[in-house]
mmCIF file of C-alpha atoms in Angstrom:
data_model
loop_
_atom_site.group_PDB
_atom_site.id
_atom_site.type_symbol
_atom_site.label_atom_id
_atom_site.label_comp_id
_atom_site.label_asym_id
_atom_site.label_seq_id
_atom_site.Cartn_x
_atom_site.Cartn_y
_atom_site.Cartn_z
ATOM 1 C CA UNK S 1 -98.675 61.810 -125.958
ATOM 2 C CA UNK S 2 -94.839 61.670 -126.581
ATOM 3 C CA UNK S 3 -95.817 61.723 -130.903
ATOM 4 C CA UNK S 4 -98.150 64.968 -130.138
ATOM 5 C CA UNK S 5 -94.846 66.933 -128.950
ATOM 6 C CA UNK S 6 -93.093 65.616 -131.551
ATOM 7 C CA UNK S 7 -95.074 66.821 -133.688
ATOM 8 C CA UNK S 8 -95.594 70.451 -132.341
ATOM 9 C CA UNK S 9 -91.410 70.870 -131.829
ATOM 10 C CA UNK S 10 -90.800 69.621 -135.447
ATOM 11 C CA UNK S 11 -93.701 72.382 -136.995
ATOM 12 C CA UNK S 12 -92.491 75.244 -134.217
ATOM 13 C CA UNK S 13 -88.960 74.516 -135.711
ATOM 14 C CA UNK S 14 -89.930 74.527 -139.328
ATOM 15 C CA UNK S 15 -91.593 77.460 -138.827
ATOM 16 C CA UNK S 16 -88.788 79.275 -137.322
ATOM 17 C CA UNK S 17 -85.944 77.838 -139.877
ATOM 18 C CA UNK S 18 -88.238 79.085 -142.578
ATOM 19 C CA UNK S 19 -88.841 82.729 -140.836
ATOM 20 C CA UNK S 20 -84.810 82.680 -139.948
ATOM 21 C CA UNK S 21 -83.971 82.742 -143.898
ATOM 22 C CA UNK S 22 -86.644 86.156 -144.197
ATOM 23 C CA UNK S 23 -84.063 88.696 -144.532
ATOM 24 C CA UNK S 24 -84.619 91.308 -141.592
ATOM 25 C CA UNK S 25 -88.871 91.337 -141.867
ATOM 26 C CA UNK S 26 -89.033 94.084 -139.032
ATOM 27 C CA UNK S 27 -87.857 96.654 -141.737
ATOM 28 C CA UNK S 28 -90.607 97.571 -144.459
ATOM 29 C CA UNK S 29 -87.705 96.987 -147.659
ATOM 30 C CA UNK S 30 -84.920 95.244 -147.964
ATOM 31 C CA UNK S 31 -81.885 94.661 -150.502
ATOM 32 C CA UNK S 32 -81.947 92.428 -152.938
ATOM 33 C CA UNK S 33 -79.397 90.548 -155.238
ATOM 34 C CA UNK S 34 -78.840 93.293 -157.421
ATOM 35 C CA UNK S 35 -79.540 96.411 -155.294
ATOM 36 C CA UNK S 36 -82.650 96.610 -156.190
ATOM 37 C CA UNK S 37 -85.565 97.362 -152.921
ATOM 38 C CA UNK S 38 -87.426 94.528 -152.550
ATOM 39 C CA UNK S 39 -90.188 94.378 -150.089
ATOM 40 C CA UNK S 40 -89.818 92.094 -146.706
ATOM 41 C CA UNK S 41 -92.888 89.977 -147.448
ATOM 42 C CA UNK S 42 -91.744 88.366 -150.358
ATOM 43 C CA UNK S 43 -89.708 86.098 -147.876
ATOM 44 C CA UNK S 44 -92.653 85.222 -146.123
ATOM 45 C CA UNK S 45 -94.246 84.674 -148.793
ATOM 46 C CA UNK S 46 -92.074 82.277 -150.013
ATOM 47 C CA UNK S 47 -91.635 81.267 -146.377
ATOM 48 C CA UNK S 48 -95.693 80.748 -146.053
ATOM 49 C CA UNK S 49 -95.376 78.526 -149.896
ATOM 50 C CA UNK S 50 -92.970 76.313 -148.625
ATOM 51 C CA UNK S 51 -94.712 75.332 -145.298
ATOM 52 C CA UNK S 52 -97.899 75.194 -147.277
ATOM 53 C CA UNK S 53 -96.704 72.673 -150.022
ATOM 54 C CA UNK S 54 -94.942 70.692 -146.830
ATOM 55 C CA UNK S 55 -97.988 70.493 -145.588
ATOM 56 C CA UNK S 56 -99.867 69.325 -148.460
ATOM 57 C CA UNK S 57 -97.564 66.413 -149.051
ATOM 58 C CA UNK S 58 -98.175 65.094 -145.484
ATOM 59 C CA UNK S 59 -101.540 65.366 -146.449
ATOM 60 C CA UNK S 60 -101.525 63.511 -149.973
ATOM 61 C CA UNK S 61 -99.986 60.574 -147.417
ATOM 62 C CA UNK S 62 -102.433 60.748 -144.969
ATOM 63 C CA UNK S 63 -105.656 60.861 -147.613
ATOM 64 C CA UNK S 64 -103.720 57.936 -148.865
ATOM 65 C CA UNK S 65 -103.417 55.645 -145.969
ATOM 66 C CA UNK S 66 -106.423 56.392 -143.324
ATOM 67 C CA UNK S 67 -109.070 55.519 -145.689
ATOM 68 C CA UNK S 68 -108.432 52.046 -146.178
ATOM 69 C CA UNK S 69 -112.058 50.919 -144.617
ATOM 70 C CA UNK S 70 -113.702 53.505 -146.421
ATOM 71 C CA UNK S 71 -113.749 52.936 -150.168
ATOM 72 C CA UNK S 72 -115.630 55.637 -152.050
ATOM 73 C CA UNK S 73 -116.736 58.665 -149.967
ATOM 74 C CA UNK S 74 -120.233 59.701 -151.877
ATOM 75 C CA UNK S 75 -120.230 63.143 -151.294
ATOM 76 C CA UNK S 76 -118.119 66.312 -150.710
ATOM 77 C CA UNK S 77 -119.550 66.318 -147.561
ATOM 78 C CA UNK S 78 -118.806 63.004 -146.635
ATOM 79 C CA UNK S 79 -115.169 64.066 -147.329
ATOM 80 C CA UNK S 80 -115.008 66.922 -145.038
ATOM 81 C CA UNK S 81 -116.534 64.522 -142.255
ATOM 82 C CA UNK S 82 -114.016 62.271 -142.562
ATOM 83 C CA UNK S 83 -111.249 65.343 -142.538
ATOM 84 C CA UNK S 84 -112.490 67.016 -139.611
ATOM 85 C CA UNK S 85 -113.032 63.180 -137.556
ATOM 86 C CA UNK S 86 -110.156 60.620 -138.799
ATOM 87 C CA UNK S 87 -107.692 63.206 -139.954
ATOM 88 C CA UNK S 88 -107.626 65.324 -137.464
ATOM 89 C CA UNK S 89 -107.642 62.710 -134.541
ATOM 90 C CA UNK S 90 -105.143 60.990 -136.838
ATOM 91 C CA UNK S 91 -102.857 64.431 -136.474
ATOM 92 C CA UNK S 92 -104.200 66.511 -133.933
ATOM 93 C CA UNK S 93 -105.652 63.560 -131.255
ATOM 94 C CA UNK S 94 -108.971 65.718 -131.105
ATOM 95 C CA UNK S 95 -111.620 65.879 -133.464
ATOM 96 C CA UNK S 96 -112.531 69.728 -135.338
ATOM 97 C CA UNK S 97 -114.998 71.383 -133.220
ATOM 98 C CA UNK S 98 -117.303 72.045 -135.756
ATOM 99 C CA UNK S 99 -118.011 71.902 -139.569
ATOM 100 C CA UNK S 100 -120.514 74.479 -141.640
ATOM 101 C CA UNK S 101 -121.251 74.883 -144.765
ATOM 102 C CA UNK S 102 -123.309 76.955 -147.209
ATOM 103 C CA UNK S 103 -124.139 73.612 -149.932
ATOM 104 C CA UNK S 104 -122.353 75.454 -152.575
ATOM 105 C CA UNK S 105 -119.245 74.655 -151.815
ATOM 106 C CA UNK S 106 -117.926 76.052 -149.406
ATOM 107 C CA UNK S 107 -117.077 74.902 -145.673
ATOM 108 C CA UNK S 108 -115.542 76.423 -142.292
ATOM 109 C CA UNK S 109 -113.938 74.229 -140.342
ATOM 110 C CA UNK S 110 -113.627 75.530 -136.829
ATOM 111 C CA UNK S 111 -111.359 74.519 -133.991
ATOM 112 C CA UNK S 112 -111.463 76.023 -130.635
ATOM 113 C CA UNK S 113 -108.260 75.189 -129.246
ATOM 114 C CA UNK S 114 -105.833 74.536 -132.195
ATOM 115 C CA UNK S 115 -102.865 72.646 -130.677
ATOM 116 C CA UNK S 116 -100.280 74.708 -132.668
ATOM 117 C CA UNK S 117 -101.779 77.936 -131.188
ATOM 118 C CA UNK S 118 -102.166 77.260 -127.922
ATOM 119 C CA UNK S 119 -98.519 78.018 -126.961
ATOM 120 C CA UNK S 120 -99.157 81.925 -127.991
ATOM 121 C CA UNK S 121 -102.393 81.810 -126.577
ATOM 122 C CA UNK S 122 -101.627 83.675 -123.240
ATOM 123 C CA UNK S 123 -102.270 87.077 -125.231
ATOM 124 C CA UNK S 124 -103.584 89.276 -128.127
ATOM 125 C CA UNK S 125 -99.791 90.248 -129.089
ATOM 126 C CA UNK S 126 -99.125 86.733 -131.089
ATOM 127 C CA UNK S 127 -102.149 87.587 -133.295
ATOM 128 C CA UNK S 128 -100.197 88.501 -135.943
ATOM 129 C CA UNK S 129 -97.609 86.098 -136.015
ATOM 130 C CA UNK S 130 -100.284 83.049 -135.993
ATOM 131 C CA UNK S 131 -100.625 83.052 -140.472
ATOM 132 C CA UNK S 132 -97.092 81.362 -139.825
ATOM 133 C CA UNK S 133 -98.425 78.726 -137.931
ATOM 134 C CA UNK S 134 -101.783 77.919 -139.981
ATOM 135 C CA UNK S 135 -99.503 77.555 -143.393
ATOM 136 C CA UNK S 136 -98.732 73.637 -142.815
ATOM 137 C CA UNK S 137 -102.450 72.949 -141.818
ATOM 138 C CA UNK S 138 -103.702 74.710 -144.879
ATOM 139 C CA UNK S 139 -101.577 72.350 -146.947
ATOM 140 C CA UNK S 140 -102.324 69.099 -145.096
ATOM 141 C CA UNK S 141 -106.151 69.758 -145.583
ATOM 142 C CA UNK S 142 -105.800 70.728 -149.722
ATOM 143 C CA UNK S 143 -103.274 67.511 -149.600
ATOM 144 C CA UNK S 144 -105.965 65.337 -147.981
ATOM 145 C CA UNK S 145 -108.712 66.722 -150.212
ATOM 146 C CA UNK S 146 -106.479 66.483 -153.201
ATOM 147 C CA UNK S 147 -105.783 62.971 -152.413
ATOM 148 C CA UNK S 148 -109.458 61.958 -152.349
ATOM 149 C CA UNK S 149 -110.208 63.589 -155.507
ATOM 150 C CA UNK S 150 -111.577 67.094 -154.496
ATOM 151 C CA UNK S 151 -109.646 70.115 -155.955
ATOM 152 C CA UNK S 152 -109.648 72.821 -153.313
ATOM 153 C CA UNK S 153 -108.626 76.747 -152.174
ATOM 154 C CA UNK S 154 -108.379 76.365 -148.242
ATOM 155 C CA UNK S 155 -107.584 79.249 -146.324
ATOM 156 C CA UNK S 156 -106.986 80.201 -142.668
ATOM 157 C CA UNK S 157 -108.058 83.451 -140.293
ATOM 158 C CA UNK S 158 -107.656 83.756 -136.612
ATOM 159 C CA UNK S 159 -110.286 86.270 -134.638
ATOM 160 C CA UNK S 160 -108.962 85.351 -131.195
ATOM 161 C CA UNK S 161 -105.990 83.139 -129.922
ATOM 162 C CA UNK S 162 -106.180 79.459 -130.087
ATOM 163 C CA UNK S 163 -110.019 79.460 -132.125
ATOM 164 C CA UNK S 164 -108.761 78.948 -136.215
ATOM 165 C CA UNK S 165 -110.865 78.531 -139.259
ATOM 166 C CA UNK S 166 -110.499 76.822 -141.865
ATOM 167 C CA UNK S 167 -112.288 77.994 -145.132
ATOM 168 C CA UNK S 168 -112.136 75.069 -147.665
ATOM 169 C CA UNK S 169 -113.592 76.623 -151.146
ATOM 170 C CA UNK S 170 -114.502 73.826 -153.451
ATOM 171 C CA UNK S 171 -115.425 75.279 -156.742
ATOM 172 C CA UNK S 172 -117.526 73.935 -159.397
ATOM 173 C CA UNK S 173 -116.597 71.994 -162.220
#
């Protein structure tokens, strides 16, 4: 219990270090180094980057340790399993509410109450600010997946506050 708040003030705060370095991202252009206009969302960008590649170091950790009684995962599949049962328990203390995919490659990972969204759950006006938030997560699944030997694209989208999806694209070597 005490680990899972932790863990949620230690992302909230990375987040909001990272967004307090994003020179004044109300305006649509800002200043940069030499005068010239540069737009506000190449701070988030970079913003989004860093919390991504944060993220997908935790994950190359995790994808290293929790395995240990599973030796070879035989298929893709078997991977995502074991991402969206031991990995997320592991980090989240709940398992992913549900995993689809199309066989070619491509899965949705769906949670229905994502713990780092349900603080800005109470209405539609955090919908835009929730990218922010999914950035880490992204990272710690392509970590994880990385880890085990899959080479991945995974990418977030929020519909409604605190259901996330996670789209893992796993192309074809």
């Amino acid at each position: 219990m005490a680990d899972t708040v932790l863990f949620e003030f230690l992302h909230t705060e990375m987040v909001a270090e990272l967004w307090a370095h994003d020179p004044d991202p109300g305006s649509g252009v800002s200043a940069g180094s030499r005068g010239e206009e540069v737009g506000a969302t190449t701070g988030q960008k970079m913003s989004l980057s860093v919390l991504e590649s944060m993220g997908f170091r935790v994950g190359q950790a995790l994808g290293e340790r929790l395995p240990r009684e599973t030796l070879a995962f035989r298929e893709e599949l078997d991977v995502l399993k074991f991402l969206c049962k031991d990995l997320w328990v592991a980090v989240f203390q709940k398992q992913m509410d549900s995993l689809r995919t199309n066989h070619q490659g491509t899965y949705v990972l769906q949670d229905n109450s994502f713990p780092l969204l349900l603080p800005m759950a109470s209405g539609l006006q955090y919908l835009e600010e929730a990218p922010k938030f999914l950035a880490f997560t992204c990272g710690l699944l392509r970590g994880a997946l990385c880890t085990l030997g899959i080479e991945s694209v995974v990418t977030a989208s929020v519909a409604a506050l605190p259901v996330c999806k996670f789209q893992v694209l796993i192309p074809k070597s």
